[in-house]
PDB file of C-alpha atoms in Angstrom:
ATOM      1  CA  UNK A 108     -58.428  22.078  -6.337  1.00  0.00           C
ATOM      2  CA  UNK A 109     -57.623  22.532  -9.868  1.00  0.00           C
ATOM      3  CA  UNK A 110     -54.787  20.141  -9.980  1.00  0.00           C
ATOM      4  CA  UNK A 111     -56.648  17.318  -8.025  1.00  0.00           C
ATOM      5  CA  UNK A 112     -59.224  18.000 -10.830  1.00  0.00           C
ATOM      6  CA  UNK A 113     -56.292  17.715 -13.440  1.00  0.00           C
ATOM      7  CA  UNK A 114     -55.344  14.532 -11.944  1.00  0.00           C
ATOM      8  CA  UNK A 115     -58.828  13.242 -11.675  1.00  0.00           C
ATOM      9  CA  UNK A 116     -59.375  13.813 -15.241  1.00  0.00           C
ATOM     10  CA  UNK A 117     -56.255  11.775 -16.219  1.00  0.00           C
ATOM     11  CA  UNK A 118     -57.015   9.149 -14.287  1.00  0.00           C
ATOM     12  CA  UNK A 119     -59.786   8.332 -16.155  1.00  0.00           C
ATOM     13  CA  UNK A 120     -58.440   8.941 -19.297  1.00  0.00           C
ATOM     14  CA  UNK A 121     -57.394   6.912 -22.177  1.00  0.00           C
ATOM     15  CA  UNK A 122     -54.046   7.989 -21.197  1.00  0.00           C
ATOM     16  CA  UNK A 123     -54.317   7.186 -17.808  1.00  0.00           C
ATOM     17  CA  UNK A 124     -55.536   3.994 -18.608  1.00  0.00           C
ATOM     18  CA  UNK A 125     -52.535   3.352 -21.260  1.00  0.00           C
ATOM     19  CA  UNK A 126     -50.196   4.280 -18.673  1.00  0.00           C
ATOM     20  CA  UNK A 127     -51.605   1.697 -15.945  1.00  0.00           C
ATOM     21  CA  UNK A 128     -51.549  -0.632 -18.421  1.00  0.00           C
ATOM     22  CA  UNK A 129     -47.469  -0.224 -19.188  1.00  0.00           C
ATOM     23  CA  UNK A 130     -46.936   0.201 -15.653  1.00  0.00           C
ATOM     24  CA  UNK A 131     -48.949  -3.172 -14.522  1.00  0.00           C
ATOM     25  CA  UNK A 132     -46.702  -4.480 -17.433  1.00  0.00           C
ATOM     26  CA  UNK A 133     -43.282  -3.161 -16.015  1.00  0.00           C
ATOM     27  CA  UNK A 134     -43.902  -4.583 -13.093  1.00  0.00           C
ATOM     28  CA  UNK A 135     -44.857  -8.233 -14.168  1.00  0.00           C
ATOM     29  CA  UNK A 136     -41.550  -7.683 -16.371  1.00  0.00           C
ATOM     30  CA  UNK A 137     -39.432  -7.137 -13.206  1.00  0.00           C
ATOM     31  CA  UNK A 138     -40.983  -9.606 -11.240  1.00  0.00           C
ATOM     32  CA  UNK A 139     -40.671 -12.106 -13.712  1.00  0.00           C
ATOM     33  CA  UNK A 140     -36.727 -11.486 -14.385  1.00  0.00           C
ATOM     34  CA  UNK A 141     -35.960 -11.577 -10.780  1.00  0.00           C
ATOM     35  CA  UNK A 142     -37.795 -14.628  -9.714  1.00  0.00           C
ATOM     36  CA  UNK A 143     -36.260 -16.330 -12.801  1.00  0.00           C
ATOM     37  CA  UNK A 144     -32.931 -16.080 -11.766  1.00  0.00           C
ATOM     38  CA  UNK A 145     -33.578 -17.136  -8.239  1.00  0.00           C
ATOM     39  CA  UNK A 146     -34.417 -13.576  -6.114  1.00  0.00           C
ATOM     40  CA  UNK A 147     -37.021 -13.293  -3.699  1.00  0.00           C
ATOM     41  CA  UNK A 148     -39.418 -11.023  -4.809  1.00  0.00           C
ATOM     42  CA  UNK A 149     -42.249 -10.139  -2.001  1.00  0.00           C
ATOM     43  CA  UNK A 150     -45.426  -9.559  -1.808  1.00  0.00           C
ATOM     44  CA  UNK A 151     -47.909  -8.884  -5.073  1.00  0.00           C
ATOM     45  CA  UNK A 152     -47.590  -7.068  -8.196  1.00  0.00           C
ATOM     46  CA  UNK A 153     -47.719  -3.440  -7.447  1.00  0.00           C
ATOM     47  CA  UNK A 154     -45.672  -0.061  -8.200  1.00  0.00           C
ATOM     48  CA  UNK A 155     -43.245  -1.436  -5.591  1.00  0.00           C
ATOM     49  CA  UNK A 156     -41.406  -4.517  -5.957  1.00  0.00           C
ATOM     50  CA  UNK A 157     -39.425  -5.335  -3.098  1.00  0.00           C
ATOM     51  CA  UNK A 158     -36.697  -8.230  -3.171  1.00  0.00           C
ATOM     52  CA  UNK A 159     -35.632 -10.125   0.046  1.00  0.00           C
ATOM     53  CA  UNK A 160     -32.061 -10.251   0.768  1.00  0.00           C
ATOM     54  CA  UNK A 161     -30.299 -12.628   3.300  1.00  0.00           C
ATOM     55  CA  UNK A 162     -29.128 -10.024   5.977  1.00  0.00           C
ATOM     56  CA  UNK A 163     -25.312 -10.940   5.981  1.00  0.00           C
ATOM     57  CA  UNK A 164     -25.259  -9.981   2.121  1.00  0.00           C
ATOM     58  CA  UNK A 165     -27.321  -7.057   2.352  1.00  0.00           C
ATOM     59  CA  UNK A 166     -24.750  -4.495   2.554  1.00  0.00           C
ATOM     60  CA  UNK A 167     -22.545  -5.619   0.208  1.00  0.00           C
ATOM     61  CA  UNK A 168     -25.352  -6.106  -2.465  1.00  0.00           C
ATOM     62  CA  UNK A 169     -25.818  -2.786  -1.880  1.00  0.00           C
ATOM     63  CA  UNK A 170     -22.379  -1.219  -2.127  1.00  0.00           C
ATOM     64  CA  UNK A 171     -22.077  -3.481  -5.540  1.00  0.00           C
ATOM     65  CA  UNK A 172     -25.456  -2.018  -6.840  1.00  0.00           C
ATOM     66  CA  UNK A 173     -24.883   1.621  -6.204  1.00  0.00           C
ATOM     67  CA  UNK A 174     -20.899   1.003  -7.697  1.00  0.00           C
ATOM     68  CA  UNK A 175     -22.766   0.043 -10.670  1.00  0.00           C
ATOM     69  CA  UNK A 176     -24.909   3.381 -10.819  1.00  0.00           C
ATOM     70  CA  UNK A 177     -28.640   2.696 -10.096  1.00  0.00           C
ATOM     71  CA  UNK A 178     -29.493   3.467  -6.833  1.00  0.00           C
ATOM     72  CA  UNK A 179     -31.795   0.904  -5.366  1.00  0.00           C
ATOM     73  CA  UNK A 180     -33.119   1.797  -1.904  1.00  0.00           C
ATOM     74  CA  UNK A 181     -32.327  -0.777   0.670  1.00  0.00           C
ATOM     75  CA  UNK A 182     -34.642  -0.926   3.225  1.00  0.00           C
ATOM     76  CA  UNK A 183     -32.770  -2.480   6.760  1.00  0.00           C
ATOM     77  CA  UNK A 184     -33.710  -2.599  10.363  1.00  0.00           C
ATOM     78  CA  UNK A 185     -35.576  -0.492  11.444  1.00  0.00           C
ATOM     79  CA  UNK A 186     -37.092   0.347   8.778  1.00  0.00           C
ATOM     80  CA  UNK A 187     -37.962  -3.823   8.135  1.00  0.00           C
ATOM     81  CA  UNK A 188     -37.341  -6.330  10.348  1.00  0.00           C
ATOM     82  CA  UNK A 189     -33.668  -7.193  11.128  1.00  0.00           C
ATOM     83  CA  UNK A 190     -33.947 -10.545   9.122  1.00  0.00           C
ATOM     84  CA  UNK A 191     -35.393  -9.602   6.641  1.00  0.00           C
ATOM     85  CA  UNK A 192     -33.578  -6.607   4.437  1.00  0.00           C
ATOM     86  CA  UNK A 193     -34.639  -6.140   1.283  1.00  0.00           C
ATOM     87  CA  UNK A 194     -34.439  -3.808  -2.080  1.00  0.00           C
ATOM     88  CA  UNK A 195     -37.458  -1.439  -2.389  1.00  0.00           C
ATOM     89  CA  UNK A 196     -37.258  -0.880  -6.280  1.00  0.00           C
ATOM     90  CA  UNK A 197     -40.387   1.760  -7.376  1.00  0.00           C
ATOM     91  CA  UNK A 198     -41.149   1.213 -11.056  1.00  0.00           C
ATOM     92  CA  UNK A 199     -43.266   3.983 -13.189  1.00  0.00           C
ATOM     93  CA  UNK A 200     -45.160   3.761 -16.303  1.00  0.00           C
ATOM     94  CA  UNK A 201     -42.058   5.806 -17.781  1.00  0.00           C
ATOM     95  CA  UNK A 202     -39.182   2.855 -17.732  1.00  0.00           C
ATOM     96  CA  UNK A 203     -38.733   1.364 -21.092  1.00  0.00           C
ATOM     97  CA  UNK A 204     -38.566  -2.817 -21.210  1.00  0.00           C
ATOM     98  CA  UNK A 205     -34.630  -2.105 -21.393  1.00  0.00           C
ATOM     99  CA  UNK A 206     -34.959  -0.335 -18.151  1.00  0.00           C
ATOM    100  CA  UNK A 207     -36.602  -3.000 -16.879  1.00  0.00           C
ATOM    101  CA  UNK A 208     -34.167  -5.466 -18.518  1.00  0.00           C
ATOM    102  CA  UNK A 209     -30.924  -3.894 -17.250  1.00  0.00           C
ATOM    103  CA  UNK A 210     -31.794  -3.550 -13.811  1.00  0.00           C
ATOM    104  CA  UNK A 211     -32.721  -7.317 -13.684  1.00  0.00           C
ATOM    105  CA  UNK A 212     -29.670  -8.156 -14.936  1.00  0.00           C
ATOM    106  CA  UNK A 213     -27.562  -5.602 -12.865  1.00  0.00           C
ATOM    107  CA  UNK A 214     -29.727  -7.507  -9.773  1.00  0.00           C
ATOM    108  CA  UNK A 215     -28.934 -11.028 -11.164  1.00  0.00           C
ATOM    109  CA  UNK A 216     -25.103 -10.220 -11.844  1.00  0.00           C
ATOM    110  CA  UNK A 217     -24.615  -8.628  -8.461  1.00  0.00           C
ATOM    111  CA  UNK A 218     -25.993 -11.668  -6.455  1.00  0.00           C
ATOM    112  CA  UNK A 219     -24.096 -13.913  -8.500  1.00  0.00           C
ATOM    113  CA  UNK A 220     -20.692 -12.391  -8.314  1.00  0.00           C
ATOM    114  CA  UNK A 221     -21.152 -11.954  -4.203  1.00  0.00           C
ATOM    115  CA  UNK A 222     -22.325 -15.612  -4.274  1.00  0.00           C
ATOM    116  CA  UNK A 223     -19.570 -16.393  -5.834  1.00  0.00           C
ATOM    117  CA  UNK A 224     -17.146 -14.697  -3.745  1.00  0.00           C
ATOM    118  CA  UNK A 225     -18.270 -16.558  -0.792  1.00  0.00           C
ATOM    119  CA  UNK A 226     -18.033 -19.646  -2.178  1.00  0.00           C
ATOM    120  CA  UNK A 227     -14.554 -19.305  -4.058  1.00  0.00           C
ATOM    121  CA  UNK A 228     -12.342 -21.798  -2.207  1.00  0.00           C
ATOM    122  CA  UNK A 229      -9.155 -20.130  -0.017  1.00  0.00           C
ATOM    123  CA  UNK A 230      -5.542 -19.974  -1.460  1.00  0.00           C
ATOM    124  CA  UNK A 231      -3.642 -21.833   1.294  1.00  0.00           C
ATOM    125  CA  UNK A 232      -0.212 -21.873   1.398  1.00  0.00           C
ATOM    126  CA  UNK A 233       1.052 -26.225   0.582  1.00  0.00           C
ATOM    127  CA  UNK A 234       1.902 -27.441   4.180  1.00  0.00           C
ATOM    128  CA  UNK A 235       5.694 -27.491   4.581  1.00  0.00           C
ATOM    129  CA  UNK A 236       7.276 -31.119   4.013  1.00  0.00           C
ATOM    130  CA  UNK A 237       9.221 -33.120   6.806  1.00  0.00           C
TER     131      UNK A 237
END
């Protein structure tokens, strides 16, 4: 019981209140970022912002995320719905804005350089001449 009570206590807390404060804040900061350069964030603010991804991306998002370093659960089918993948990113009242800031722009970088993969036009050989 005594840590429930420990918890308790915080909770109600100056510090507890501080530290729902920066988190609230974290999370508008993400939120903000990623729907600024075009994600789809989900749902409302909370502790867990999750980001829609179109399913034939998903994967490789992923792999170009976790090559990067963070690792930035992806949740898939079954988990979610099979059109419907999406990033489950869990923010605490511990990540500094330039925690906040890098991931975004790790996020915004990734979808960009897949986007531009699949739009980069193919090398084709010139058709022979008669």
């Amino acid at each position: 019981a005594a840590p429930l009570l420990a918890a308790l206590n915080l909770v109600d807390s100056a510090e507890g209140r501080r530290r729902r404060r920066r988190l609230h804040g974290n999370v508008l900061r993400l939120r903000n970022h990623l729907m600024a350069d075009g994600l789809r964030v989900m749902g409302q603010p909370s502790p867990v912002v999750p980001v829609l991804l179109a399913p034939g991306k998903a994967a490789a998002l992923d792999a170009l995320v976790r090559s990067a370093g963070p690792i930035v659960p992806l949740l898939q089918a079954p988990e979610v719905a099979g059109h419907a993948p999406r990033w489950h990113i869990r923010l605490t009242a511990d990540h500094g804005p330039a925690d906040i800031d890098n991931l975004a722009d790790l996020l915004r970088d990734v979808t960009r350089a897949l986007d531009r993969r699949a739009h980069a036009p193919c090398r084709r050989e010139p058709l022979p001449q008669p």
